Structures are given as structure tokens and as C-alpha cells.
Coordinates of C-alpha atoms and ligand atoms in Angstrom, one line a residue:
X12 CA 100.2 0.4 -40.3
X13 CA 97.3 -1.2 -40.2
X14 CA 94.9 -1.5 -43.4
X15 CA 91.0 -2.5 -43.2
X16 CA 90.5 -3.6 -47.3
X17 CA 86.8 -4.0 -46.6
X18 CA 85.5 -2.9 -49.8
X19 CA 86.2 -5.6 -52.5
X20 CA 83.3 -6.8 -54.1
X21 CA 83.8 -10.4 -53.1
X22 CA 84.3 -12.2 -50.1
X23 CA 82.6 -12.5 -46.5
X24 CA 81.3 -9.7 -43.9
X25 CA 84.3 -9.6 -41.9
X26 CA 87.8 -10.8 -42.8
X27 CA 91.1 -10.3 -41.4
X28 CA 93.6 -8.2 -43.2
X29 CA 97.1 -8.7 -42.0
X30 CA 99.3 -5.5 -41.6
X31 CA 101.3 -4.2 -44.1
X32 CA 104.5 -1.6 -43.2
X33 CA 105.3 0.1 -46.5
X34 CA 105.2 3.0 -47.5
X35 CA 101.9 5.1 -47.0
X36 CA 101.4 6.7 -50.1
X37 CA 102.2 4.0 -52.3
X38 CA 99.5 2.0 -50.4
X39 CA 96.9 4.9 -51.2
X40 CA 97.8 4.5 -54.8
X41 CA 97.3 1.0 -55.1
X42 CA 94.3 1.2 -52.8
X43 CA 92.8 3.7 -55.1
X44 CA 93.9 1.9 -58.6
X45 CA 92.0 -1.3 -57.6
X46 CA 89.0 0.8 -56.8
X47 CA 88.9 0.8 -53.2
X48 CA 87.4 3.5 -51.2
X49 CA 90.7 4.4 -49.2
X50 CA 92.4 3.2 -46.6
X51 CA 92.8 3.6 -42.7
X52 CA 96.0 3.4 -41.0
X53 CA 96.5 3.8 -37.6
X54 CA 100.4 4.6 -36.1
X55 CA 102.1 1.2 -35.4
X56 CA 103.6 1.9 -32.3
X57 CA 99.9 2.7 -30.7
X58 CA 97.6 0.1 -29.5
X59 CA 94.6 -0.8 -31.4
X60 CA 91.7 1.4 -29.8
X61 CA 88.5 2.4 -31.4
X62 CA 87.4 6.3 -31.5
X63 CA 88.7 10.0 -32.8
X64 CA 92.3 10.8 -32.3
X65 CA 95.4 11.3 -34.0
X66 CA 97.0 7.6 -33.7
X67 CA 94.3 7.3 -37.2
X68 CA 94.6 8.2 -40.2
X69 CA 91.6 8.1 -42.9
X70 CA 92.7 8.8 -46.9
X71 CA 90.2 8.6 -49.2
X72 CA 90.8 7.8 -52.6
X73 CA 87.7 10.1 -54.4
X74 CA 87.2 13.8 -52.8
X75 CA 83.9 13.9 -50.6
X76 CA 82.4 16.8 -48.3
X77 CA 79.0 18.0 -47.3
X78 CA 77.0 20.7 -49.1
X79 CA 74.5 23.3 -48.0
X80 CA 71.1 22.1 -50.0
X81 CA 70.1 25.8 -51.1
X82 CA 67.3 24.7 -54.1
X83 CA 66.3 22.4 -56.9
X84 CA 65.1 21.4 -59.9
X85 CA 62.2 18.7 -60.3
X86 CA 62.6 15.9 -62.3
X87 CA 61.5 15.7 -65.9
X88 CA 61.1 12.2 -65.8
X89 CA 59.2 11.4 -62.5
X90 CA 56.7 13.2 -60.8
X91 CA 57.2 14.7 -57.3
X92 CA 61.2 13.9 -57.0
X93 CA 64.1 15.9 -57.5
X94 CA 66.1 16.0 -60.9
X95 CA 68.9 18.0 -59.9
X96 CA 70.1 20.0 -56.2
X97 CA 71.8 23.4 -56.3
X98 CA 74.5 23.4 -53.9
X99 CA 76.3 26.2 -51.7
X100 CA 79.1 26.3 -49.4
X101 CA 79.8 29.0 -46.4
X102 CA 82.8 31.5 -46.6
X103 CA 82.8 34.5 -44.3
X104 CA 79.1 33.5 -43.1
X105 CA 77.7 34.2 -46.7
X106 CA 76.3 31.4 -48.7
X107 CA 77.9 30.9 -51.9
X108 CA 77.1 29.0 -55.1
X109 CA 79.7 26.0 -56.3
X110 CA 77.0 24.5 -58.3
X111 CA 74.8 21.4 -59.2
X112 CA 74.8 17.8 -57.9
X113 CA 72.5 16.0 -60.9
X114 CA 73.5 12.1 -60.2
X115 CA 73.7 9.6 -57.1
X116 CA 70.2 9.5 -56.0
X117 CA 67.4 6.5 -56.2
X118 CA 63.9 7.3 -57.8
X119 CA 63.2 6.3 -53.7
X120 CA 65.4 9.4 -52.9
X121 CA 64.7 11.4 -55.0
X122 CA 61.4 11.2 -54.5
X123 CA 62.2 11.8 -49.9
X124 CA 64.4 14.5 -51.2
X125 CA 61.1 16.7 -53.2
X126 CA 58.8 16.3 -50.2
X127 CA 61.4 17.4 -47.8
X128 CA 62.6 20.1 -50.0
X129 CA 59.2 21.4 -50.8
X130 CA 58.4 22.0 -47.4
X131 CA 61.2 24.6 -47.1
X132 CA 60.7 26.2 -50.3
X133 CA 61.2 30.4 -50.8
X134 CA 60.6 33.0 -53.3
X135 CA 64.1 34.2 -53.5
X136 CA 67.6 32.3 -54.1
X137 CA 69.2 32.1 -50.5
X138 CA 72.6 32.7 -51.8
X139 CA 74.5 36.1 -51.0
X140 CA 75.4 37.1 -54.4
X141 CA 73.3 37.5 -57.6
X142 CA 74.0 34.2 -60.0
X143 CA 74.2 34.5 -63.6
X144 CA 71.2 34.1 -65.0
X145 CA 71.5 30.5 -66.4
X146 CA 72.5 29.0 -62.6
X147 CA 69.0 30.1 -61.7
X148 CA 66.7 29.3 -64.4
X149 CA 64.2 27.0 -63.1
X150 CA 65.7 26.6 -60.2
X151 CA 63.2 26.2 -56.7
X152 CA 64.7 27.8 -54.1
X153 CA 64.9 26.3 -50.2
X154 CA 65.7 27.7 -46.8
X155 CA 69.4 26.4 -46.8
X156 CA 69.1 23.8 -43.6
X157 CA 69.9 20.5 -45.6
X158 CA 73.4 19.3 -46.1
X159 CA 74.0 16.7 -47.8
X160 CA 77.2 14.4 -48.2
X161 CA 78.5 15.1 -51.9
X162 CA 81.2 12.7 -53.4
X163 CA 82.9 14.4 -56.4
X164 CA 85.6 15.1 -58.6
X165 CA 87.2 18.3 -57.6
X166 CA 86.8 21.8 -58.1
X167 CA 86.2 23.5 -61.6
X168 CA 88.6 26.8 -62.1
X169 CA 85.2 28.8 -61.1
X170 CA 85.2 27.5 -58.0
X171 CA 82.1 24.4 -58.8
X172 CA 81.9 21.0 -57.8
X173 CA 82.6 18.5 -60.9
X174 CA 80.5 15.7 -61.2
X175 CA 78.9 16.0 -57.9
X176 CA 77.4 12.7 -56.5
X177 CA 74.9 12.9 -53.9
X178 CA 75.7 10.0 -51.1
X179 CA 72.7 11.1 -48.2
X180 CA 71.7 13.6 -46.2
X181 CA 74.0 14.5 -43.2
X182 CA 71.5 15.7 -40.0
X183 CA 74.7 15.8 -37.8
X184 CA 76.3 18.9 -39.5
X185 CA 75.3 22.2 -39.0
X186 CA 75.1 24.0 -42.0
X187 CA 76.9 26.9 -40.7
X188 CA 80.5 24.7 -40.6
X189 CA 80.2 23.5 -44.2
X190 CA 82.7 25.5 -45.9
X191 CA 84.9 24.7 -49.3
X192 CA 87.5 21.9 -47.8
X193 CA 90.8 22.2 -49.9
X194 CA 93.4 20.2 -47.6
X195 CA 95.1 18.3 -49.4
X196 CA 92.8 18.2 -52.6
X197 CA 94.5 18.2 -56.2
X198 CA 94.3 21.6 -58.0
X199 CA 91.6 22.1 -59.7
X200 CA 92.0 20.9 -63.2
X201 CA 90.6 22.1 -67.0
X202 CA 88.0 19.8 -68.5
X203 CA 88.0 20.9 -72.3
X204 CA 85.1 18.3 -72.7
X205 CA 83.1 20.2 -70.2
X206 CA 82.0 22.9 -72.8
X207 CA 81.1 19.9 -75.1
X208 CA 78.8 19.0 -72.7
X209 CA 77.0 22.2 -72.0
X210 CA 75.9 21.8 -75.4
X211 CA 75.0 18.8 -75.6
X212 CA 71.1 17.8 -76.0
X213 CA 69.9 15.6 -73.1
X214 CA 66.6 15.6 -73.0
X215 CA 65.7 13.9 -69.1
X216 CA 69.1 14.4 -67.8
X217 CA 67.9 12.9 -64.2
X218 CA 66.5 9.8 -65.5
X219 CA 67.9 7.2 -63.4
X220 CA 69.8 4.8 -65.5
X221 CA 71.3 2.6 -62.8
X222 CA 68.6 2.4 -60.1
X223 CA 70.7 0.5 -57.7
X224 CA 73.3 3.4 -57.9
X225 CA 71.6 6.2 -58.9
X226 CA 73.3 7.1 -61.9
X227 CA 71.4 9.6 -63.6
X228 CA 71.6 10.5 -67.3
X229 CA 73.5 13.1 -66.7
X230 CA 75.6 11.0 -64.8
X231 CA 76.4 8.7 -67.7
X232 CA 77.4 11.5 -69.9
X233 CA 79.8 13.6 -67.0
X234 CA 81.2 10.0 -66.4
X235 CA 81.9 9.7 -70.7
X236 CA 83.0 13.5 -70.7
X237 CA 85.7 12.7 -67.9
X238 CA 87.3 9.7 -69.6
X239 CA 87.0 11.0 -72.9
X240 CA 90.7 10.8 -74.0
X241 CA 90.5 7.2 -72.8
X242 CA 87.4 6.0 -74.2
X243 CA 87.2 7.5 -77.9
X244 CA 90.3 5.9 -79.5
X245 CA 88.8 2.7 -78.9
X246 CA 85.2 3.9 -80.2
X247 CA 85.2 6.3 -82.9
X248 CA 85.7 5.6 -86.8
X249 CA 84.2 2.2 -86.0
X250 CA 81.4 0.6 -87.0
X251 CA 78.9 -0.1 -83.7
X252 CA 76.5 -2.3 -82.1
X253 CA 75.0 -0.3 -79.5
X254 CA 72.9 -1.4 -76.3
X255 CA 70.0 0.5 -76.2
X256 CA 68.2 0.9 -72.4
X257 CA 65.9 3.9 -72.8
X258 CA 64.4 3.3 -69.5
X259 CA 67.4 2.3 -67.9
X260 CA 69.3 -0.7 -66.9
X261 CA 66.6 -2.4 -65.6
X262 CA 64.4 -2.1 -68.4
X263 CA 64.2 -3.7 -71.9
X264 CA 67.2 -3.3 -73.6
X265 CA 67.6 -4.0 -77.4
X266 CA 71.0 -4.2 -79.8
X267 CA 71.0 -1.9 -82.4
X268 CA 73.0 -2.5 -85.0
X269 CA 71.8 -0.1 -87.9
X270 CA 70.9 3.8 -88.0
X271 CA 67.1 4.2 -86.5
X272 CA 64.5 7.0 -86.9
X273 CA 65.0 10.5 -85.1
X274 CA 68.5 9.9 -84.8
X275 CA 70.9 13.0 -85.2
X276 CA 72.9 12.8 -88.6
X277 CA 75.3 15.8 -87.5
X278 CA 76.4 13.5 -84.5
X279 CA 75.6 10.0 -85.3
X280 CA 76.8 8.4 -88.8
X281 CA 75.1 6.1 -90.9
X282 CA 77.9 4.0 -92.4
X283 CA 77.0 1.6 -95.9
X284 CA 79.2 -1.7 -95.1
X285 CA 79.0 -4.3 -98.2
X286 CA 75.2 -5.2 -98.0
X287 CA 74.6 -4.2 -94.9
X288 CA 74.8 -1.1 -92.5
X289 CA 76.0 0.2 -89.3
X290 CA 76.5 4.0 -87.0
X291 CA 79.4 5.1 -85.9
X292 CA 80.3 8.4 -84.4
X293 CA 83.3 10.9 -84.8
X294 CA 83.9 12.1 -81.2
X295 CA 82.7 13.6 -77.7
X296 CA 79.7 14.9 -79.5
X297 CA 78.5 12.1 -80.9
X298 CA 79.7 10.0 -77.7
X299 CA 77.2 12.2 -76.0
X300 CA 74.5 11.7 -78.7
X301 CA 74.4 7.9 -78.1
X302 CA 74.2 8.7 -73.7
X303 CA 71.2 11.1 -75.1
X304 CA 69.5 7.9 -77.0
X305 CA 69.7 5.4 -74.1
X306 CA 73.3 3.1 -75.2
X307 CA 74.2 1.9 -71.8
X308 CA 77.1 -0.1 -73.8
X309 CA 79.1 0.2 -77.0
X310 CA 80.2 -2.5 -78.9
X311 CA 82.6 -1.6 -81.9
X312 CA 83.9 -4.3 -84.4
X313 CA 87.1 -4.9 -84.5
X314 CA 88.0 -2.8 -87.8
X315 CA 87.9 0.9 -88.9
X316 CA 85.9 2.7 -91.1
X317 CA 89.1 3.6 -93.3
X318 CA 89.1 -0.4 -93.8
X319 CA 86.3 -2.2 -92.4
X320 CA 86.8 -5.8 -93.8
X321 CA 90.4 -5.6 -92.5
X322 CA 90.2 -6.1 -88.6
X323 CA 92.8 -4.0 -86.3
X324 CA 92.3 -6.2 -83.2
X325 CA 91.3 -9.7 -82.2
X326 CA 89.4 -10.0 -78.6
X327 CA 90.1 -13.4 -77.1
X328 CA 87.0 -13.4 -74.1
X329 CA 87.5 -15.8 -71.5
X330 CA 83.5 -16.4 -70.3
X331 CA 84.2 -18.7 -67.8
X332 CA 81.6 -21.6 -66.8
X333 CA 79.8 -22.5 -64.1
X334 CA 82.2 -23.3 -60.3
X335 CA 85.3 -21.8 -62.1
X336 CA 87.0 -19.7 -59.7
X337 CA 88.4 -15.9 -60.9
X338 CA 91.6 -17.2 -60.1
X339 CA 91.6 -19.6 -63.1
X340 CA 90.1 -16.9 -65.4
X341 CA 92.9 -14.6 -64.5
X342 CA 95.3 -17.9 -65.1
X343 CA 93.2 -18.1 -68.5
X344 CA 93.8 -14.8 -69.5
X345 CA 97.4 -15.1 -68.9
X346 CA 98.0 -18.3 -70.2
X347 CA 96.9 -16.6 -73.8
X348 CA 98.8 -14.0 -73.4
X349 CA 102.3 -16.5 -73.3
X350 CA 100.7 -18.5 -75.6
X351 CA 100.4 -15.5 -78.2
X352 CA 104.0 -13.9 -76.9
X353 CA 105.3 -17.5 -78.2
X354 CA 104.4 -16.5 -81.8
X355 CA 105.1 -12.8 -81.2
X356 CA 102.0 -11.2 -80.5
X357 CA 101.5 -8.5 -77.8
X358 CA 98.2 -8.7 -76.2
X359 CA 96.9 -6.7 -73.7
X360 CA 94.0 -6.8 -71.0
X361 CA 90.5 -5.5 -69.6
X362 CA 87.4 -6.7 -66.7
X363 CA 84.6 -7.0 -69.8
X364 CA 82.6 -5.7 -67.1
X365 CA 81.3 -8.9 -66.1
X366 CA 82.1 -12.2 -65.4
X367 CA 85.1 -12.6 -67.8
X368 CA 88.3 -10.6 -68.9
X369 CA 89.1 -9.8 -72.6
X370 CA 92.6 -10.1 -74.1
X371 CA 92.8 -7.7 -76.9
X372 CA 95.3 -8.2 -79.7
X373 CA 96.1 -5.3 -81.5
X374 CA 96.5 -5.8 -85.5
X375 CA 97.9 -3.5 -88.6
X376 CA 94.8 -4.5 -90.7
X377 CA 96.1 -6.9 -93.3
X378 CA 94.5 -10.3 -92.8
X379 CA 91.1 -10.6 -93.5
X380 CA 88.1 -11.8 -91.3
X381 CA 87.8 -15.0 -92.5
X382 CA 91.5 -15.0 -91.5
X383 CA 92.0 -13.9 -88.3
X384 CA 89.3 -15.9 -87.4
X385 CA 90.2 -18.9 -88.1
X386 CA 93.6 -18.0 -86.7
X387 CA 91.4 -17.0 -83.1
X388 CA 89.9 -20.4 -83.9
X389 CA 93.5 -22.1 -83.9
X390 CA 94.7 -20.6 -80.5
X391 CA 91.5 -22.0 -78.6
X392 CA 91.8 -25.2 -80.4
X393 CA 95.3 -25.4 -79.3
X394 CA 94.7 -24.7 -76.3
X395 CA 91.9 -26.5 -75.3
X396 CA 93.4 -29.5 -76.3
X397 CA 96.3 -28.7 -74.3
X398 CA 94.4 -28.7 -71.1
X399 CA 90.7 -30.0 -72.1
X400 CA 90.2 -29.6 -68.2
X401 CA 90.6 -25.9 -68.2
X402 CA 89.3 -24.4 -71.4
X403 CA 86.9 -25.7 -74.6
X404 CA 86.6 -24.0 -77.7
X405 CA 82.7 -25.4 -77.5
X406 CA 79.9 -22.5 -77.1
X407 CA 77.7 -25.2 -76.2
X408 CA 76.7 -25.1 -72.3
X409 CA 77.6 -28.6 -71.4
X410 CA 80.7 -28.3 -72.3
X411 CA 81.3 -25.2 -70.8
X412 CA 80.8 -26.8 -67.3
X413 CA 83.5 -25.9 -65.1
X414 CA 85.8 -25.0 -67.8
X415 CA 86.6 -21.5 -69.5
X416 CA 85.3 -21.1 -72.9
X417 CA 87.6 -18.8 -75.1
X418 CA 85.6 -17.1 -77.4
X419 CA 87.2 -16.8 -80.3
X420 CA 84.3 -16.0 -82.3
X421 CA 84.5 -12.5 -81.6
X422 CA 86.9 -12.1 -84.5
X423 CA 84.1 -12.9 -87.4
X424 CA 83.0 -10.3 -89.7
X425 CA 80.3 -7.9 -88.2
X426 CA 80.8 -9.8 -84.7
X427 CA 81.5 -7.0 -81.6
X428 CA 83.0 -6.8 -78.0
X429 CA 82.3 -4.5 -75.8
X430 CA 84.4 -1.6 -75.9
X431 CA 87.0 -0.6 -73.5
X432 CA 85.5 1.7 -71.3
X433 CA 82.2 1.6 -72.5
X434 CA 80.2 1.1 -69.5
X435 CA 77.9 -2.1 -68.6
X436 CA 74.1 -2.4 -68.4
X437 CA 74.8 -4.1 -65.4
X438 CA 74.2 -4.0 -61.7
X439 CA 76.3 -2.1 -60.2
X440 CA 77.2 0.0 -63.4
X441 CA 80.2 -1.7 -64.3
X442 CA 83.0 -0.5 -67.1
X443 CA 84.8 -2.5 -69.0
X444 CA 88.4 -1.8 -68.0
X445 CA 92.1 -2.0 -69.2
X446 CA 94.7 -3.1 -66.7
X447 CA 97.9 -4.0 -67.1
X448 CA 99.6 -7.8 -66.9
X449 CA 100.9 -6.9 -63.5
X450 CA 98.0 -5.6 -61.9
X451 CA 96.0 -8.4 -63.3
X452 CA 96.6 -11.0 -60.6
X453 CA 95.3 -8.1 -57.9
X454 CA 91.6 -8.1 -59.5
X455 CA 89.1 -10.0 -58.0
X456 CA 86.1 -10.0 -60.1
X457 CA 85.6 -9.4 -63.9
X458 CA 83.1 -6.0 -62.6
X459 CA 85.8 -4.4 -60.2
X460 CA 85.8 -1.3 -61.9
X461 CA 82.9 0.6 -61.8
X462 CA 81.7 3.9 -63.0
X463 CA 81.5 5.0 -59.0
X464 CA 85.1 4.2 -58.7
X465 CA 87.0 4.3 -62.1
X466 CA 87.8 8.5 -62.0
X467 CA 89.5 8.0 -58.7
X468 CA 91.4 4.6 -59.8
X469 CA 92.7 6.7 -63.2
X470 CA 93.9 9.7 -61.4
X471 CA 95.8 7.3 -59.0
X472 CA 97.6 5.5 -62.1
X473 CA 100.9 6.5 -63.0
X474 CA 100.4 5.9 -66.7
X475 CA 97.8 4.0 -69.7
X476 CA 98.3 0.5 -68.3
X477 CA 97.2 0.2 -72.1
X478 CA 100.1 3.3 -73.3
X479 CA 101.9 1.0 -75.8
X480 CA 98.5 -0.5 -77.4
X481 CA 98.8 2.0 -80.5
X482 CA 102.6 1.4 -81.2
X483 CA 102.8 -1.9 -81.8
X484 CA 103.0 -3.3 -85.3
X485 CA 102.4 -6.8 -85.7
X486 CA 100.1 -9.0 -88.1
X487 CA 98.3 -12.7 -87.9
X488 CA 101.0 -15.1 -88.3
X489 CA 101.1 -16.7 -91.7
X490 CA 102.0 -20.1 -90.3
X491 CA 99.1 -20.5 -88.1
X492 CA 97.0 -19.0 -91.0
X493 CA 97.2 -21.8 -93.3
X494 CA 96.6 -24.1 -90.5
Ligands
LIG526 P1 80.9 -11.4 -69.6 O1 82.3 -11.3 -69.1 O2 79.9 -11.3 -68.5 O3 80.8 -12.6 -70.5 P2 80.9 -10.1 -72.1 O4 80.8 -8.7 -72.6 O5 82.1 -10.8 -72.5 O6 80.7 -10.1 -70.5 P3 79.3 -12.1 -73.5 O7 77.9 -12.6 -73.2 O8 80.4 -13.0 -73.3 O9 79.5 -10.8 -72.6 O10 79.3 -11.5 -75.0 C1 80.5 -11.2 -75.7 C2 80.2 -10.1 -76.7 O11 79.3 -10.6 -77.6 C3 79.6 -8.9 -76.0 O12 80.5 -8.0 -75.5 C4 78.8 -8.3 -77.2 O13 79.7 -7.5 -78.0 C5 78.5 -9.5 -78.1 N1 77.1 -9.8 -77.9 C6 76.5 -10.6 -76.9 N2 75.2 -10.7 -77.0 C7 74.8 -10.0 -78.1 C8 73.6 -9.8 -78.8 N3 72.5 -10.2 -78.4 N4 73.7 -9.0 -79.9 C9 74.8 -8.6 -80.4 N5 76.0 -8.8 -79.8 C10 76.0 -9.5 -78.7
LIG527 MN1 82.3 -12.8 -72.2

């Protein structure tokens, strides 16, 4: 079996994979955990020649198939470009509904898409049955000739795509042979955040947030609806700093740290800390509320409401300097992990979505800020002075040069991190994501994980690679305290 791993982020045009003879399946899986596209195998005892044929195999690690354009809806937030497509399928030669594909597309494509589409426009909805009122509301019907090439999540119960992707237009297919493919697929599944999101207030659901990726609105909130089991434990109940982008990644972006005008006090809370002030939210709702007022990221502190000046978690996060290789920042990252395992601390991992990795230190809040920073202080002083080649403790960009900073100062009193999860304002629309120690030395760049390939890398994992985070117990050692 032969594997072509030509979709990590780093590296040249063309490198050579050496051959790998295990088991398929578990290849898939690890293929699709580290956020791959798939993989391609071809029978070993065949020779190597290009072209169709059954000696290759293809598996794809997120479900993809081509759609019958049958109308749409123009944007709300650009003139003459599309905001959303209503898709069909073929079964018994009558065109069928399975929904709308609202994210995926450039402003450039979207933009191609309304002059093409507008040329094939008709009064009446193409589709063989009559659709519930709601599907067609707005809704500018075509002649069905376009198909386009939809990457998405599976089937709703109902028979609709979930959060349908648009990746181009295919002019090879005729429309007539696109039918519902279910080889293979995963049964469809219940999504109670779905109904959340129906509700939800979005007002411009296809502005484009991520240009280069064409994440929509929309997009950002089926992504947070998806993960939602994953994401809120680490967000909700806490106070937040929240990365503001109303235009989009690519825009001006500002922190917020306190409530601000407009904002929706059913959803969003506005939380008296000491002096000061801060928002926090409760759940999927108000998750949604901060997609509908531009947060691209979220940045909790590292405490609960129920006992704000008490942090529950220190965040060790490795930024590494300039010519340090991600080899050394995975070594980083792992050399704090034994160092804190040497005074009993379990610390667990995630990409920050960047350059760096995180190691997260869960806490039973006991110490106090002042406290478990200066304990955070105490492990990078330790360790920089154990290997002054590798790390400082130093902010300061000199001294940063080549080595890995471990910032420490994460664990001060209204200081964030980015939560896990949360996504990145970022190219490329990166999330900040948990892995577990033994995956770690398989990632190869601190924005791996992606919000166009994190769904398919969490239904490939066999479990939380952060399951144990809430169980354990432990507090800020008292002898490195009084240090
Ligand atoms: P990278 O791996 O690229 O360093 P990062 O999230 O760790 O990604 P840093 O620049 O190291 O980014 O910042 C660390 C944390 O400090 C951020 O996650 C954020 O919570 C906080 N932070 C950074 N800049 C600001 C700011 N201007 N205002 C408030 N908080 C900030
Ligand atoms: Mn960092």
C-alpha cells in the first residue's frame, strides 16, 4: 500500500512518501485525525501505473459529492453575489430538495456564481415536489444545469446536506447522474444544536469571514454548533476577552474585554469582577450571539465565574522565536510536561492556532493569582536556566532569538489564552486544538487543525484526547509556592 501524504501544511511541492503495509483502516483514521484529506492506496502486488482502475483505492476523510444548483439567495452583504445556493439531488429522474450550501465561496466566487446564475433564472422552483414554505422564501430560482462539488458533513434525518461547503463548479458532470451517494457514508446523525441555531439571530449570514477560505458567517456558527459539546466546557461561566472582526479576518480587529452597546443581555452576560468588568456567556446561544457580533476568537481567563480570583488552569504557551524549528517546540512542550509530572501535575496539550502549542494545567481553584503565577514564573525560571539555549523566561525580542519563550504570564489576574477550540483570526481559519501527548510528535505546525478539517479529524478519533482534563484533582505545589 502505497500512501501520497501530500497535504501537510509544510514542506516542498513534491516529496517522497515511503510505503507503509498496515492495516488500511487504521491508516484512514490516522490520516483523517491529523487533518489530512484522505489517502490513496493502490494494491501492492500491482505495478505503479497512473489512470482509473481497480488496483486504486481513494478514501476520503470528510464526505464530498456534486449538487444540482437549482436557485439562490443574494447576498446581504455584497452586491451582485450569492449569499447562499439551494441545492437538489436526482432520484427517479425528479429533482429533489436536500437543502442549502451557505459557506466555502470567495467574495470573487460568489460574485462568478450571481452572474452565472442570473442568467438562468425562472419564475417557478425547478424542484418536483412543493417545499415547505420556509425552504422557498426568498429564494431565486434557476434552470437546474450547474453542479457544483459540495464538501459536507453528512445527511440530516430529513434527508439535507449538513454544513454544506461549496468547493467549485463541476462542468464535467451531467446533472442528470448526480444522485444522493450513500456508499459507505456514516448514518445520518441528530444534531440537537441544530434547532439552536435556527433560532439564532444572524444578521449577514454570508459575510465572508475568512476570505482566503470562504467561511461565511454562517459557516463560523455551523462550525461552533457542530463542536459544541467540545467547545463550551472550556468557554462558558468564564469571564472573556473576545476578538472582535466585524468585517472579517482581514479587517480591523479589536479586543473586547467589557460589555459594549447593542449587545444582547438574554445571551451575553455582563459580569462585575472587583473594579473592573467582563461578558461571559452561558451556552450554544450565547456561543452563537458572540459569531453574530463578529468574535473570530475567544479568550477566557483561567477562572470561573463561581470563583473568579481563584484560577482553575494555568496555560504554559510555548511562542517560539525566530529559526526555531517545530520540532523543538514540540520538544518544549514536552519537556514541561515531565518537568510538571516531576512535582505531580498532569498537563495536557493544544496547536494555539498559531505558531506555538499551549500546555494547559488543570487546577481545583485554591491558590490565588498572585500564586500561581509566580509558581508559572518558577517553572520557566527553572527551566530556562536549565537549558538557557533552548527556552528564556524574557518577553523581550532579543532574547527570544532562536530560543522558545514560555509564557508564563498567562497565569496573572485578568490575563487570557485562547480558548480550546475557539477558532483563529488567522489565515487559513485555524482552531486552537487539543491533542493528546502521543499524537503530539505527529503535528507539524502549531495551525494544523483547521476549521475545514477539524469535523472530519473528531469523528475519526476514538475518544477526547483531552477525556481525563475534568477528573483530575490537583493544586499548585506549596513548595514551589514559597519559592
Ligand atoms: P501563537 O502560537 O501564534 O503565539 P497565541 O494565541 O499563543 O498564538 P500570543 O501572541 O502568544 O498568541 O498571545 C498569547 C495570548 O495572549 C493570546 O492567546 C491572547 O489570549 C492574549 N493576547 C495577545 N494579545 C492580546 C491583546 N492585544 N489583548 C488581549 N489579550 C491578548
Ligand atoms: Mn503564543
Amino acid at each position: 500500500m502505497r500512501l501520497l501524504f501530500d497535504d501537510l501544511p509544510q514542506g516542498g511541492a513534491i516529496r517522497f512518501s515511503d510505503h507503509l503495509e498496515e492495516d488500511g483502516a487504521t491508516l484512514v483514521r490516522h490520516a483523517c485525525r491529523m487533518g489530512l484529506e484522505g489517502i490513496i492506496s493502490k494494491r501492492a502486488d500491482r505495478p505503479y501505473r497512473s489512470g482509473r482502475g481497480e488496483d486504486w483505492v481513494k478514501s476520503k476523510c470528510t464526505q464530498r459529492q456534486e449538487l444540482v444548483i437549482a436557485g439562490y439567495l443574494p447576498s446581504t452583504a455584497s452586491k451582485k453575489a450569492v449569499g447562499s445556493l439551494v441545492m437538489g439531488v436526482y432520484e427517479a429522474g425528479k429533482l429533489i430538495a436536500v437543502g442549502r450550501v451557505g459557506t466555502g465561496f470567495t467574495a470573487e466566487v460568489a460574485s462568478a456564481l450571481y452572474k452565472s446564475l442570473t442568467s438562468i433564472e425562472i419564475k417557478a422552483s425547478p424542484f418536483a415536489g412543493k417545499l415547505p414554505a420556509a425552504a422557498g422564501r426568498g429564494v431565486r430560482w434557476v434552470r437546474p444545469e450547474l453542479v457544483a462539488e459540495v464538501e459536507f458533513r453528512g445527511w440530516t434525518h430529513d434527508g439535507m446536506v449538513r454544513q454544506g461547503s461549496f468547493q467549485g463548479l463541476r462542468e464535467d458532470k451531467d446533472r442528470r447522474e448526480v444522485v444522493r451517494e450513500t456508499a459507505g457514508q456514516a448514518p445520518p446523525v441528530a444534531n440537537p444544536g441544530a434547532a439552536i441555531l435556527e433560532t439564532a439571530h444572524l444578521t449577514h449570514p454570508d459575510r465572508v469571514l475568512w476570505e482566503d477560505e470562504g467561511i461565511t458567517k454562517l459557516g463560523l456558527a455551523e462550525f461552533y454548533t457542530e463542536i459544541a459539546d467540545w467547545i463550551l466546557p472550556h468557554i462558558v461561566n468564564r469571564p472573556l476577552s473576545l476578538l472582535r472582526c466585524p468585517g472579517g479576518s482581514q479587517k480591523e480587529c479589536f479586543f473586547q474585554k467589557h460589555a459594549w452597546a447593542g449587545l444582547d443581555e438574554d445571551l451575553i452576560q455582563r459580569i462585575r469582577l472587583g473594579d473592573g468588568e467582563a461578558v461571559a456567556i452561558r451556552d450554544l446561544s450565547g456561543l452563537l450571539a458572540l459569531v453574530q457580533a463578529g468574535v473570530l476568537e475567544i479568550h477566557p481567563w483561567g477562572s470561573t465565574l463561581k470563583s473568579p480570583e481563584k484560577p482553575d488552569r494555568l496555560v504554559f504557551d510555548l511562542d517560539p522565536g525566530e529559526g526555531v524549528s517545530w520540532d523543538a517546540v514540540v520538544q518544549g512542550a514536552i519537556d514541561v510536561r515531565d518537568y510538571l509530572q516531576n512535582l505531580n501535575l498532569e498537563s495536557f496539550v493544544k496547536t494555539s492556532g498559531g505558531k506555538g502549542l499551549h500546555v494547559v494545567v488543570p487546577l481545583r481553584p485554591k491558590a490565588s493569582w498572585d500564586e500561581a503565577k509566580a509558581f508559572a514564573a518558577g517553572v520557566a525560571s527553572t527551566m530556562t536556566k536549565a537549558s538557557p539555549a533552548l527556552y528564556t523566561d524574557t518577553m523581550a525580542k532579543r532574547a527570544r532569538m532562536g530560543r522558545i519563550f514560555i509564557d508564563y504570564l498567562r497565569n496573572g489576574r485578568g490575563a487570557t489564552a485562547v480558548a480550546a477550540y475557539s477558532t483563529r483570526a488567522r489565515a487559513g481559519a485555524p482552531v486552537s486544538t487539543p491533542a493528546s501527548w502521543e499524537e503530539l510528535p505527529t503535528i507539524r505546525s502549531g495551525s494544523q487543525y483547521r476549521m475545514g478539517n477539524l469535523a472530519a479529524r473528531m469523528s475519526h478519533l476514538q475518544g477526547d484526547p483531552w477525556a481525563d482534563f475534568g477528573g483530575v484533582d490537583q493544586v499548585v505545589p506549596k513548595a514551589v509556592k514559597r519559592r
